[in-house]
Coordinates of C-alpha atoms in Angstrom, one line a residue:
X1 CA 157.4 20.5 141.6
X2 CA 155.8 23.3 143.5
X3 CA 157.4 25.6 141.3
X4 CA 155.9 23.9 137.9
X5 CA 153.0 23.9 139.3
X6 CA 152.5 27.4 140.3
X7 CA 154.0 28.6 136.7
X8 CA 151.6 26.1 135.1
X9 CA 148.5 27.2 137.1
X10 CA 149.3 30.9 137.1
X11 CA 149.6 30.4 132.9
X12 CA 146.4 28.7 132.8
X13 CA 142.9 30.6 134.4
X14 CA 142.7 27.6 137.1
X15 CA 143.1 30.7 140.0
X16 CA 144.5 27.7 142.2
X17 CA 148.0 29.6 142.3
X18 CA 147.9 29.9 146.2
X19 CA 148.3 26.4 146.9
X20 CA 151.6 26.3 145.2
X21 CA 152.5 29.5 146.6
X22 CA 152.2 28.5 150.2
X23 CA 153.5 25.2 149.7
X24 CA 156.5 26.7 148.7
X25 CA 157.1 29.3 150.9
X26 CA 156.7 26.6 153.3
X27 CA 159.3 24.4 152.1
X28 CA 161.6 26.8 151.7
X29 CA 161.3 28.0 155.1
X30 CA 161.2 24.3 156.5
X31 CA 164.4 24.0 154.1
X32 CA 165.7 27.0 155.8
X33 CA 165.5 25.8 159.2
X34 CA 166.9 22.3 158.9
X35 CA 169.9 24.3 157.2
X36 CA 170.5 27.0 160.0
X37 CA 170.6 24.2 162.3
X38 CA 167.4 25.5 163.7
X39 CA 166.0 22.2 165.3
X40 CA 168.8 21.8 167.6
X41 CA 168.7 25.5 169.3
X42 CA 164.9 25.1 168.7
X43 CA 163.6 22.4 171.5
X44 CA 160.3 24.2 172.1
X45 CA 158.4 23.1 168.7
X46 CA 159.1 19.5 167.5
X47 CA 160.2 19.9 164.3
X48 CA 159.2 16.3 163.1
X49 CA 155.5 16.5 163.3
X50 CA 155.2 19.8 162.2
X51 CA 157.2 18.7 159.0
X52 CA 154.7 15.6 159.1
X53 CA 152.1 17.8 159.5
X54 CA 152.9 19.9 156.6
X55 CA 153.7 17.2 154.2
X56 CA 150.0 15.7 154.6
X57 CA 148.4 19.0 154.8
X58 CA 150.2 19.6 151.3
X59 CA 149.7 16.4 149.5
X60 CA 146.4 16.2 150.5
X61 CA 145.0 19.0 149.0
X62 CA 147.7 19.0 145.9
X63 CA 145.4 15.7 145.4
X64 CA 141.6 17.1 145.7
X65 CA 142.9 20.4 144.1
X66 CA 144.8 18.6 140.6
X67 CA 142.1 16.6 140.5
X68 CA 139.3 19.4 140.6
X69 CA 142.0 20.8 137.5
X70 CA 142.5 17.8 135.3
X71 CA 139.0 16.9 135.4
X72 CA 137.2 20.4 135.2
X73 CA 139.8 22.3 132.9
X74 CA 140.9 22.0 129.2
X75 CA 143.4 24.2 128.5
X76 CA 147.1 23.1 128.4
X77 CA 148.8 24.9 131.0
X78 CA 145.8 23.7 133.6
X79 CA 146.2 20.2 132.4
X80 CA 150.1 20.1 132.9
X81 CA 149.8 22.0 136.2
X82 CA 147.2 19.2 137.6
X83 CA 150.2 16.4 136.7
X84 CA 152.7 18.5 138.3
X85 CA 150.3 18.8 141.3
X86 CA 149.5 15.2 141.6
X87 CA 153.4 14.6 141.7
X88 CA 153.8 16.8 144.2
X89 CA 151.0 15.3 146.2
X90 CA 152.5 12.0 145.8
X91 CA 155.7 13.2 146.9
X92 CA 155.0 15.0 149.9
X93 CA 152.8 12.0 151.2
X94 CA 155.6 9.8 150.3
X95 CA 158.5 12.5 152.5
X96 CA 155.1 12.3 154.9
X97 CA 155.4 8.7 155.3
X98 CA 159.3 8.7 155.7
X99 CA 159.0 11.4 158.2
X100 CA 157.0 10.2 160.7
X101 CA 158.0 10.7 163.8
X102 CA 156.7 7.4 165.4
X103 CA 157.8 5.4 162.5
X104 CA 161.8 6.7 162.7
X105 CA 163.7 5.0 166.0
X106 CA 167.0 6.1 167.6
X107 CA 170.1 4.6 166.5
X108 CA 173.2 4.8 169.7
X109 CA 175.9 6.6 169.0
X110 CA 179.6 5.3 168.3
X111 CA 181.4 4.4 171.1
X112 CA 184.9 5.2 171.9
X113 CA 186.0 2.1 171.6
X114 CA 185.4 2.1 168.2
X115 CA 187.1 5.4 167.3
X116 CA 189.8 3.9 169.3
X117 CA 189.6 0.7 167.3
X118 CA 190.4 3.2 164.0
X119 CA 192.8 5.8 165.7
X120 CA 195.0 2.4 166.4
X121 CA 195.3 1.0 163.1

């Protein structure tokens, strides 16, 4: 959705293409990260509330700034860029709300009993 928006704003004259720009540069480095395994050889930052942290940061202002674009701009690309952007806000406060850090608890792991249990049968 960040890419939508940031082809739909930069068709339209909004100039609010550098939201969507650093939005997803951001994801795709926080992408990155989680996928190089990054928070495990990484203990220093805590990767759960800066992922929180981003994700309200982002939805937040993909909600004042589609707004400011729906209401204040008539052309069609502006118009479909504000949607995109109000999805996108709406889904990063949603992955903001499933990612916090105090909200998610710690689950034990499997015993080996229970491998033992399988290995047997």
């Amino acid at each position: 959705l960040c890419l939508l928006t940031l082809v739909c704003f930069g068709a339209s004259r909004t100039g609010y293409v550098g939201l969507a720009v650093v939005e997803l540069v951001l994801a795709a480095l926080v992408l990155l990260a989680w996928s190089c395994r990054l928070p495990q050889r990484m203990q220093l930052l805590h990767w759960g509330w800066s992922d929180f942290t981003r994700c309200v940061i982002g939805g937040v202002l993909f909600l004042i700034i589609s707004l400011i674009v729906i209401v204040s701009h008539r052309d069609g690309a502006g118009i479909a860029g504000g949607v995109f952007g109000l999805l996108a806000g709406i889904l990063l406060g949603y992955d903001a709300y499933i990612t916090f850090p105090l909200r998610q608890g710690h689950t034990a792991a499997p015993t080996g009993a229970y491998w033992e249990h399988w290995e047997g049968a």
